Coordinates of C-alpha atoms in Angstrom, one line a residue:
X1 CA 0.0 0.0 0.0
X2 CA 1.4 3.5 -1.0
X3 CA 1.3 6.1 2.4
X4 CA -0.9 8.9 1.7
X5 CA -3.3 7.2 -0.2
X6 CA -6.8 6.5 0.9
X7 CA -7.6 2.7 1.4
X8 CA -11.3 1.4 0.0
X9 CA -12.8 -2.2 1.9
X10 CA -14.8 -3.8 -1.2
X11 CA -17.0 -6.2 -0.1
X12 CA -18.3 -7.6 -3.4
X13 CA -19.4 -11.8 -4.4
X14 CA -20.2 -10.4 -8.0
X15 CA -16.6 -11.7 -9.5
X16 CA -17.5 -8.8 -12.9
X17 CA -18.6 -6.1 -10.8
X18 CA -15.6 -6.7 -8.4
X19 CA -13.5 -6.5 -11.1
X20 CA -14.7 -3.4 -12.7
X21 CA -15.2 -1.6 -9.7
X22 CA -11.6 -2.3 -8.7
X23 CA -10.2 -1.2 -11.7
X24 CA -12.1 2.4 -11.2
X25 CA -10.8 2.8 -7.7
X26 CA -7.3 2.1 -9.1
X27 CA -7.4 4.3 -11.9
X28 CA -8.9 6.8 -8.9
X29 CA -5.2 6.0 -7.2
X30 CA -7.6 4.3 -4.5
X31 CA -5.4 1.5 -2.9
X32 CA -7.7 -1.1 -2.7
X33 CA -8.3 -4.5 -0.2
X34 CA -11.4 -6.9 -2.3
X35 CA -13.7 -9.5 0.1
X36 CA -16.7 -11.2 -1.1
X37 CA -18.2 -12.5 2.5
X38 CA -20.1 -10.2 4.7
X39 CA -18.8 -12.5 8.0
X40 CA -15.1 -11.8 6.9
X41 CA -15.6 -8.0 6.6
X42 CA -15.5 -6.9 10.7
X43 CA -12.4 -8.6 11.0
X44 CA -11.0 -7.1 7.8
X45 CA -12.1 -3.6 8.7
X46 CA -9.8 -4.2 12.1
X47 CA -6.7 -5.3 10.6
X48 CA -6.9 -2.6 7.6
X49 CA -8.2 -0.3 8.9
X50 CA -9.9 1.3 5.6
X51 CA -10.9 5.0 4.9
X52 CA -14.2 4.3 2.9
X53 CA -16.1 0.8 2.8
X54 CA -18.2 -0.4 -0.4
X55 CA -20.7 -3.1 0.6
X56 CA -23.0 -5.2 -1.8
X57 CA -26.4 -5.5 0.2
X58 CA -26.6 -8.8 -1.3
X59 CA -23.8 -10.5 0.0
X60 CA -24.2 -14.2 0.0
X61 CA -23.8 -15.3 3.7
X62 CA -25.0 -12.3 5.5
X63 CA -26.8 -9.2 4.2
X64 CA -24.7 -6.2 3.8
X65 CA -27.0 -3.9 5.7
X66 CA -26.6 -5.8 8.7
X67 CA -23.1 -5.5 8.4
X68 CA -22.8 -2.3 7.9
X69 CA -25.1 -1.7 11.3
X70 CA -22.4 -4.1 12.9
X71 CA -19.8 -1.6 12.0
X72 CA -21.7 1.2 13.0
X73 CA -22.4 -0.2 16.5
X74 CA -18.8 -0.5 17.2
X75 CA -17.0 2.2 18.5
X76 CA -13.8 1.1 16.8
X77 CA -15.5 1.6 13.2
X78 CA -18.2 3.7 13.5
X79 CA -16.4 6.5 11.7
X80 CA -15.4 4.8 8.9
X81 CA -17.6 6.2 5.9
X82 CA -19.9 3.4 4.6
X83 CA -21.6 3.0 0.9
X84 CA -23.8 0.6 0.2
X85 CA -24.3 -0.5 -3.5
X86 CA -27.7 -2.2 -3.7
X87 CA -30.9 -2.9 -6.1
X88 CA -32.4 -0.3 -7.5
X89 CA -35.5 -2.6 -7.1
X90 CA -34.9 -2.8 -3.1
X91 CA -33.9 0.4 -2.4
X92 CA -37.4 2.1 -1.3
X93 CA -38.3 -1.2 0.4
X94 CA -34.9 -1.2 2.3
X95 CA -35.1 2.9 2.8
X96 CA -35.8 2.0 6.9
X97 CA -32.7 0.3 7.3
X98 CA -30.7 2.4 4.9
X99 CA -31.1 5.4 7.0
X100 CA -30.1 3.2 10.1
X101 CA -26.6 2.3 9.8
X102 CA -25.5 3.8 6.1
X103 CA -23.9 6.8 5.2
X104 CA -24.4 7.0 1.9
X105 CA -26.1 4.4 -0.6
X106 CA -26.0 3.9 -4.9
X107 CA -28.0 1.7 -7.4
X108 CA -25.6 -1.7 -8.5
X109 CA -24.0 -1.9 -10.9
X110 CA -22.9 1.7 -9.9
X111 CA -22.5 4.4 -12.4
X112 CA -18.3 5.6 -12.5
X113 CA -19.2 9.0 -12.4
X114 CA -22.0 9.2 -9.4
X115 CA -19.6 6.6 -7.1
X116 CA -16.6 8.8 -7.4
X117 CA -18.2 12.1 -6.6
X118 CA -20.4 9.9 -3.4
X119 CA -16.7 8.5 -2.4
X120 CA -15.2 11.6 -2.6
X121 CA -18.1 13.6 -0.5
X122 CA -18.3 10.9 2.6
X123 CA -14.3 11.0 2.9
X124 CA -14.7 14.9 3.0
X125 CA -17.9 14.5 5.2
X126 CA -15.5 12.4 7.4
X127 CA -12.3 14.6 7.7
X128 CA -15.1 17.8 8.8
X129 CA -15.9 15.6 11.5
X130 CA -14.8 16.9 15.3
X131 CA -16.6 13.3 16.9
X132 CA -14.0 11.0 16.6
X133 CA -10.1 12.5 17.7
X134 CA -7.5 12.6 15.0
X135 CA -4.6 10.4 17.3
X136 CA -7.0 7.3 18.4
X137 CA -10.3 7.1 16.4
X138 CA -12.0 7.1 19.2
X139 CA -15.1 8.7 19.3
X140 CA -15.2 12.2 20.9
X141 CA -17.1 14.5 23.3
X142 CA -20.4 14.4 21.1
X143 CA -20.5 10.6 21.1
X144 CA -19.6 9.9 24.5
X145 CA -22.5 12.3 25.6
X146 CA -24.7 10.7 23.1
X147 CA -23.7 7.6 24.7
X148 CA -24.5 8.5 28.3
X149 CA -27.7 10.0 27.6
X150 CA -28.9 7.2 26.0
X151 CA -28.4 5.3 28.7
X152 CA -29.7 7.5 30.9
X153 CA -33.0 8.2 29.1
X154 CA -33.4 4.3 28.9
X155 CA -33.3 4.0 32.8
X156 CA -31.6 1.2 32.8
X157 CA -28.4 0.2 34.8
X158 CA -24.9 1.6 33.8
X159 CA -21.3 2.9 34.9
X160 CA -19.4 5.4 33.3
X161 CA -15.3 5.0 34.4
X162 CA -13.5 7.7 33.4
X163 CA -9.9 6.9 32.9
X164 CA -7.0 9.8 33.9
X165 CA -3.0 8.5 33.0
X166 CA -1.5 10.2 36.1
X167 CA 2.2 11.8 35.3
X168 CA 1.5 11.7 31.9
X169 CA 2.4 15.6 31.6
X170 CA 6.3 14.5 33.3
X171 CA 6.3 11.8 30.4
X172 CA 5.6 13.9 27.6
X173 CA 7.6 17.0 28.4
X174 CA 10.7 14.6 29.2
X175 CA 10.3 12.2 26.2
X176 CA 8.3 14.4 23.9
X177 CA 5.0 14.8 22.1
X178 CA 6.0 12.1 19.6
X179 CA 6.5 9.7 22.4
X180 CA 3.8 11.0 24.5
X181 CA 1.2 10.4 21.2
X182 CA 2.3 7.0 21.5
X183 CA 1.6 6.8 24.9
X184 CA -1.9 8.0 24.2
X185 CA -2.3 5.5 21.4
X186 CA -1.2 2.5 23.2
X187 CA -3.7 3.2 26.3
X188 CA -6.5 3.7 24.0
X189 CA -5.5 0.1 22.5
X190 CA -5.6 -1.3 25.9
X191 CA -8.6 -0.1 27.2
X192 CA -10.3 -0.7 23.7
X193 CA -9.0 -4.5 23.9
X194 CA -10.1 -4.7 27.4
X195 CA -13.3 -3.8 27.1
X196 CA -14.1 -5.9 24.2
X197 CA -12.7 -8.9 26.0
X198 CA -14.5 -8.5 29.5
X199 CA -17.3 -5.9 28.9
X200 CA -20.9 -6.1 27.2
X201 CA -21.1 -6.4 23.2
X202 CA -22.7 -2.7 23.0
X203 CA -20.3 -1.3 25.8
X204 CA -18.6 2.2 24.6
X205 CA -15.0 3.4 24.6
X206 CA -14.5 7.4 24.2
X207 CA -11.4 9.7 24.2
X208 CA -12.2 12.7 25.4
X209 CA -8.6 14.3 24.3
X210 CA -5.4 14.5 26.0
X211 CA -4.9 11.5 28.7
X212 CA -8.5 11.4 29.5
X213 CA -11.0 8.1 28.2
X214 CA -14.5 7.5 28.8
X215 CA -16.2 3.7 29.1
X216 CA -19.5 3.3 29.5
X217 CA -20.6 -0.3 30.7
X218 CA -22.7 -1.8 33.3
X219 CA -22.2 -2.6 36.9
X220 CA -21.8 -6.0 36.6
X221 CA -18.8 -5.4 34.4
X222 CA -17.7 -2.3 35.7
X223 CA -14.5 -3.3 38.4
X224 CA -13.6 -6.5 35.8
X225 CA -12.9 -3.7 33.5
X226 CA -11.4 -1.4 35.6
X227 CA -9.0 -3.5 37.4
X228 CA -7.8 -5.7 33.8
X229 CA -7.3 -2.3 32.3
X230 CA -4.9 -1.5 35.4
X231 CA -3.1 -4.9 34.9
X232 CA -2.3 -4.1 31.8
X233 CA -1.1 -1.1 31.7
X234 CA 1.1 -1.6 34.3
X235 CA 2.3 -4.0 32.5
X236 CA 2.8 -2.4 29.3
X237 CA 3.5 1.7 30.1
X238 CA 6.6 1.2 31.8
X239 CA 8.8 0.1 28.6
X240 CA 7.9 3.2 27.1
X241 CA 10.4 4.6 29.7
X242 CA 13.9 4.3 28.8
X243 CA 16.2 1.2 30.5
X244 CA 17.5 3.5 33.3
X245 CA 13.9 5.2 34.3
X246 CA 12.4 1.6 34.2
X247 CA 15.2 0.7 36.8
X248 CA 15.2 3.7 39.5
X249 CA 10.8 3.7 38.8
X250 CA 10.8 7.5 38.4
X251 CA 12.7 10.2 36.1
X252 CA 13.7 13.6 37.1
X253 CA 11.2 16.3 35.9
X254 CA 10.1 19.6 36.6
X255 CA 7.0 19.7 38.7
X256 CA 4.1 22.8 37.9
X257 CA 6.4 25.3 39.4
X258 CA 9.5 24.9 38.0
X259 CA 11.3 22.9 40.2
X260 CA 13.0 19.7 39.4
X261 CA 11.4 16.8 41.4
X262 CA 11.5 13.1 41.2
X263 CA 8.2 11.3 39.5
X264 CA 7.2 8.4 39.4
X265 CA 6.5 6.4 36.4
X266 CA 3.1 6.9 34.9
X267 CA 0.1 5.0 36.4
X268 CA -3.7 5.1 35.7
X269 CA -6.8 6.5 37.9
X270 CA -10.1 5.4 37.4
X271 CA -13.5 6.9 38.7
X272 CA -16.4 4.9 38.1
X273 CA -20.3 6.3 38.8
X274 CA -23.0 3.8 38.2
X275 CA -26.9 4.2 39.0
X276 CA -26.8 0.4 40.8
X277 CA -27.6 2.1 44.2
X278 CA -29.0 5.5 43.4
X279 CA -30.5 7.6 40.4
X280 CA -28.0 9.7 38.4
X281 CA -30.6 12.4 37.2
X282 CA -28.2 14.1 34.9
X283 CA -24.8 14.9 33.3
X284 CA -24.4 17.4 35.8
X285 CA -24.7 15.1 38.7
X286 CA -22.4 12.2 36.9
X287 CA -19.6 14.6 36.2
X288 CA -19.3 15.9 39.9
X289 CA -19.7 12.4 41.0
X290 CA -16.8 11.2 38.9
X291 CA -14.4 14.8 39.6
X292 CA -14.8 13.6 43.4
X293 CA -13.7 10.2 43.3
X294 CA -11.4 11.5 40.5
X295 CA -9.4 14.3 43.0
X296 CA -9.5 11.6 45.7
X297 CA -7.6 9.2 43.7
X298 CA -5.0 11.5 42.7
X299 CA -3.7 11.7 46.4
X300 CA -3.1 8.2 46.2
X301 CA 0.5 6.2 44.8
X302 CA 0.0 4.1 41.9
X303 CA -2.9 2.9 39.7
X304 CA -6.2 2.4 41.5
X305 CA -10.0 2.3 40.8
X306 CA -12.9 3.8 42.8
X307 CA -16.7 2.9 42.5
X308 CA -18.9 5.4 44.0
X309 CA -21.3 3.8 46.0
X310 CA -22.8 7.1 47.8
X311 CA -22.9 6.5 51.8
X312 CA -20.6 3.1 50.8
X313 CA -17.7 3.8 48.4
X314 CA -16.3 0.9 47.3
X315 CA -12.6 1.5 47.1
X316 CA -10.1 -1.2 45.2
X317 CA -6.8 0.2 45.0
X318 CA -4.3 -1.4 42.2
X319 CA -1.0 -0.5 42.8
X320 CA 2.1 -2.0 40.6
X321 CA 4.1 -3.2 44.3
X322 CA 7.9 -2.4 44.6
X323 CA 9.8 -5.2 45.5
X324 CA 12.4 -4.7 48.6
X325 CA 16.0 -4.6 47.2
X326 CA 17.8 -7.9 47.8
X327 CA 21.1 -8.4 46.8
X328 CA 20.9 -11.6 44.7
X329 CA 17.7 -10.2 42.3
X330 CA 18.4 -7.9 39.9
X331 CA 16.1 -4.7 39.5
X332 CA 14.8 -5.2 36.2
X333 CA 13.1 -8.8 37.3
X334 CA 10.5 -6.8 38.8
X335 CA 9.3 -6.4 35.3
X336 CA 8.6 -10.1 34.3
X337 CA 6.7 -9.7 31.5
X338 CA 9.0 -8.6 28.2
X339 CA 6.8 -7.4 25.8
X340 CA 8.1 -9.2 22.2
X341 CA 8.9 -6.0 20.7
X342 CA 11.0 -5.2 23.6
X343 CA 12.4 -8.6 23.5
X344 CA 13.4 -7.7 19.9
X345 CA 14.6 -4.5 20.6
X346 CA 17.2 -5.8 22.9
X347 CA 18.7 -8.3 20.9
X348 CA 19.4 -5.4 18.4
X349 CA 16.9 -7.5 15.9
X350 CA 15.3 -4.4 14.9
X351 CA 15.9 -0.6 15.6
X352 CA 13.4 1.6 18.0
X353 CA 12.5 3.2 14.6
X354 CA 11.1 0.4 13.1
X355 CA 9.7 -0.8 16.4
X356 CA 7.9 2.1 16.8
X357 CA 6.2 1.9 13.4
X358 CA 5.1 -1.5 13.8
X359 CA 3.7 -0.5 17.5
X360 CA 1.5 1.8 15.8
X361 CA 0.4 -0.6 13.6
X362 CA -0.6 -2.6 16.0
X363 CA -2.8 -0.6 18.1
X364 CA -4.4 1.1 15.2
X365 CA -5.2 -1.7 13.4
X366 CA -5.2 -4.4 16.1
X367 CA -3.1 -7.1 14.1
X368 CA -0.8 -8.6 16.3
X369 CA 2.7 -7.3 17.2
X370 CA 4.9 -10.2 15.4
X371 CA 2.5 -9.9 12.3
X372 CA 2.8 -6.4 12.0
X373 CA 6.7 -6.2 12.2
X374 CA 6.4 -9.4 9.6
X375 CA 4.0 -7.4 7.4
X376 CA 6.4 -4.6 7.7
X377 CA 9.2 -6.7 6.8
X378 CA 11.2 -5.9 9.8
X379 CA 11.7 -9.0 11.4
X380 CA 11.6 -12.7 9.3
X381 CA 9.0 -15.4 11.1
X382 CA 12.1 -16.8 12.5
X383 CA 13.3 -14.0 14.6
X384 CA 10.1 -13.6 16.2
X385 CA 9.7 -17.5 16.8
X386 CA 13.0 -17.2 18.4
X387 CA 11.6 -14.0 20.2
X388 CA 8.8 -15.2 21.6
X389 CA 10.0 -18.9 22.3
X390 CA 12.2 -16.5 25.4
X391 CA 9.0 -14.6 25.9
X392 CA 6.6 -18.0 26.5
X393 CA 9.4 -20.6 27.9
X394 CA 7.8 -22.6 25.5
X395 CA 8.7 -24.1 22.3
X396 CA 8.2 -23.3 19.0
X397 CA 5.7 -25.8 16.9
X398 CA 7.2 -26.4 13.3
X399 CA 4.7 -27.3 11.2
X400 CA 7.0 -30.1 9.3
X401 CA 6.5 -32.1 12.7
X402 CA 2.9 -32.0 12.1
X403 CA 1.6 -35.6 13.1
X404 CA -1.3 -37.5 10.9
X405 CA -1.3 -40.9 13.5
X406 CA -4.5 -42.6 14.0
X407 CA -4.5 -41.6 17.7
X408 CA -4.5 -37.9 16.6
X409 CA -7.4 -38.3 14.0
X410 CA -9.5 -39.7 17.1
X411 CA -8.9 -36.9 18.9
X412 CA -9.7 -34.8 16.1
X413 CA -13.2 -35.8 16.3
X414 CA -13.6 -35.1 19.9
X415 CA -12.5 -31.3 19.2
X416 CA -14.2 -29.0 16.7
X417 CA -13.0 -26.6 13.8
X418 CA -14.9 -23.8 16.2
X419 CA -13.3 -24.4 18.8
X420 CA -10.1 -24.5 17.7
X421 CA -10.5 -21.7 16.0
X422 CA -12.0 -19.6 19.3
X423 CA -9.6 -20.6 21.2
X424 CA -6.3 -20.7 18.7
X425 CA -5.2 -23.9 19.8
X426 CA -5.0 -26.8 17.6
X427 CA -3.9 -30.8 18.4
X428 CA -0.8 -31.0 16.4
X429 CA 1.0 -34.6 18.0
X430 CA 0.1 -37.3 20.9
X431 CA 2.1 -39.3 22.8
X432 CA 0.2 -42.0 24.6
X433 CA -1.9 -39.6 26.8
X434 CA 0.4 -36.2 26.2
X435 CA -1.1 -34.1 23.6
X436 CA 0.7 -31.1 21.8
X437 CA -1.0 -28.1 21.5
X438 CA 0.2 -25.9 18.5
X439 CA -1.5 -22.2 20.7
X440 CA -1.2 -18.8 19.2
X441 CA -1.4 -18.0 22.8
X442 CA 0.7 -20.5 25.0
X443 CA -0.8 -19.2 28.2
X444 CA -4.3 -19.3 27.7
X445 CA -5.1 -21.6 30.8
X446 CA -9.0 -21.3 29.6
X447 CA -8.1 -22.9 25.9
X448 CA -5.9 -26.2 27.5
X449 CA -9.1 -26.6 30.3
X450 CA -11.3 -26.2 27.4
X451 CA -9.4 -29.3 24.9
X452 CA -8.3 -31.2 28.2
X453 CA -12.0 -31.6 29.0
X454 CA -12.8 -32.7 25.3
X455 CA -10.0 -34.8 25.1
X456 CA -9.3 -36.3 28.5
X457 CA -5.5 -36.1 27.8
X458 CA -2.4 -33.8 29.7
X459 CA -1.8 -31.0 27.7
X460 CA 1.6 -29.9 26.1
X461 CA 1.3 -26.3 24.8
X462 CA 3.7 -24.8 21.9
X463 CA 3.3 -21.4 20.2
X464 CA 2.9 -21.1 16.6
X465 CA 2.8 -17.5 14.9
X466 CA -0.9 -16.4 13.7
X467 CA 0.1 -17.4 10.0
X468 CA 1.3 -21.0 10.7
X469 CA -2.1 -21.4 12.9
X470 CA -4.3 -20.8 9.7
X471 CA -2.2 -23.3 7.2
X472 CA -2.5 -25.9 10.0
X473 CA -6.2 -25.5 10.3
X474 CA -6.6 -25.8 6.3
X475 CA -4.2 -28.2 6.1
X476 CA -6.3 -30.3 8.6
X477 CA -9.7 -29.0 7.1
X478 CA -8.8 -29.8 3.4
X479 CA -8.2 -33.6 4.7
X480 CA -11.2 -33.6 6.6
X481 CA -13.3 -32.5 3.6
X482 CA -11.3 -35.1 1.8
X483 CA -12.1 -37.9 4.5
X484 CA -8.6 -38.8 5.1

């Protein structure tokens, strides 16, 4: 793809039209990523992260309108410009759900002229926009107050957490905007993951601008949220430090008056208001709500969540703990978890340049970190096996070693394609009750559980790389479709 050009999602079964409509956009110097299943396009949207998407309404598995309200329901891709080529027969009878989740809409097969000048004034429609901020794509102030009130007119039970990166100002003015925008970007990828992982499927994620996020869930979900997002990102912020920051756990800054102070390394603060135990009547009495528990946190060392529970606050307190110095451990143990990039970084396999443009690859699109330095030609699939293989303590899975033994094709019946896909873990080799998992996630305690309860059999987990996961499972579909 060619930087500076806008990137079109064509969702299109029609092979002709496909074809003639990709020719336009290229002659339109329109780079240009071509689907023909509606299921495949949410997923798509994610890891290429289009500028305009095109849409046939009459997609074969799943109608194009109801994927286009799918993206438009997510606050990861609602402000991504969508044009729906349909009928000219259906369009008055589809008019209701048109309006609903399409921006814009033109008779198929569409005319060159009239879908240039339509692609042209949604991508200009889009950049006027102020509701989603420039750095994350988050939606902004107008949808997250669109958001509450909804809720709040509903009168139904919700939390809204508002996030606040403390020392983030120290951060920035030592390291720079450039580092601090990453900063920014990687929490919003956090929070974003989290709350698709643990929260509700019509939960909300807003940036408000600056270090300051919005997410608007339930009470049920609320402190699962909350206290995963903490983990995380106390996991993750501190290698945006330098080696020697990481190690003393502060840098030297100036503070609001000029002087030069030690601070500590950045953590997170998170008010939460719900209406679980009294009525929230307006925005009003949310936001002084959340400002109170917000100033009371601040007075407190490390990352930490409060839930406001009026006469009973509810106060969890997450704080990344400081190990007492001991002669034999070294400082930088406190810090377990390396993440791969980092791992890559030291071992002078790639350059904090080219780390720091696959990083923002990663939490834009979502793609995983070893596939985006792969994409980006960084870094071979070796290196990161190598990489990761420290990072796990697990092995690597070549797929050479891939076993087709009797015992393994009973077992194969016991486990599903589904599942293996959900939980990206497929049986690869067994040995007498030991089966090898080949995992894209060697950790996942909930995927072995899952296949040791199917299977009956001790579980042996290796890592394969997200690539090497999808030729296994076709290898082992195309031989169950051949009934081998």
């Amino acid at each position: 793809m060619s930087a500076g050009r806008k990137k079109v999602l064509l969702a299109e079964h029609e092979a002709g039209i496909a074809e003639i409509i990709q020719y336009l956009l290229k002659a339109w110097d329109y780079d240009t990523v071509t689907i023909s299943k509606g299921a495949e396009v949410l997923d798509a949207v994610r890891h290429e992260q289009p500028d305009i998407i095109i849409i046939d309404w009459s997609l074969p598995d799943m109608d194009g309108l109801k994927v286009s309200k799918l993206l438009k329901e997510d606050f990861l891709t609602a402000h991504i410009p969508v044009i729906i080529l349909i009928d000219k027969k259906q369009i008055r009878k589809k008019m209701l759900e048109i309006e609903q989740g399409v921006d814009d809409y033109i008779a198929n097969p569409p005319d060159p002229i009239d879908l240039e000048v339509r692609m042209e004034l949604a991508l200009r429609r889009t950049s006027h926009q102020l509701y989603a901020n420039a750095l994350t794509k988050l939606p902004g102030n107008k949808q997250i107050e669109k958001a509450i009130h909804s809720r709040m007119e509903e009168k139904k039970l919700y939390s809204v957490a508002y996030y606040d990166i403390d020392n983030f100002k120290s951060f920035n003015d030592k390291y720079g905007y450039m580092k601090g925008d990453s900063v920014i970007r990687h929490v919003a990828y956090i929070i974003s993951t989290i709350v698709k992982r643990y929260g509700n499927p019509h939960d909300f994620v807003g940036h408000i601008g600056g270090d300051d996020f919005v997410v608007v869930t339930t009470p049920e979900r609320d402190r699962l949220i909350a206290s995963e997002s903490i983990l995380a990102f106390n996991r993750a912020i501190p290698f945006h430090y330098s080696k020697e920051d990481r190690e003393i756990t502060y840098i030297v800054a100036k503070d609001r008056r000029g002087n030069m102070v030690n601070t500590p390394l950045m953590s997170i603060s998170i008010a939460i208001a719900n209406n679980r135990h009294f009525p929230i009547k307006n925005m009003v009495e949310l936001m002084e709500t959340i400002t109170e528990i917000k100033h009371y946190l601040k007075t407190l060392p490390g990352s930490n969540f409060l839930v406001n529970r009026r006469q009973a606050e509810q106060r969890i307190f997450i704080n990344q703990p400081v190990e007492p110095e001991r002669g034999d451990i070294k400082k930088e143990e406190r810090f377990k978890h390396k993440p791969l990039g980092q791992i890559l970084l030291e071992s002078q396999i790639i350059t904090p340049e080219q780390l720091e443009l696959a990083l923002n690859k990663h939490w834009s699109t979502g793609q995983k970190i070893g596939q985006s330095i792969i994409g980006l030609g960084i870094a071979s699939p070796g290196d990161i096996a190598r990489a990761l293989e420290s990072q796990f303590n697990v092995p690597h899975f070549d797929i050479r070693d891939l076993s087709e033994n009797g015992e393994l094709k009973e077992i194969m019946s016991k486990v599903s394609f589904d599942v293996m896909r959900d939980y990206g873990a497929i049986p690869v080799r067994k040995d007498k009750n030991i089966l090898r998992l080949a995992m894209l996630d060697p950790k996942n305690m909930e995927a072995m559980a899952k296949i040791r309860s199917l299977t009956g059999c001790t579980i042996a987990p290796a890592f394969v790389l997200e690539s090497e996961f999808n030729e296994i499972l076709e290898r082992i579909i195309k031989k169950a479709d051949k009934g081998l």
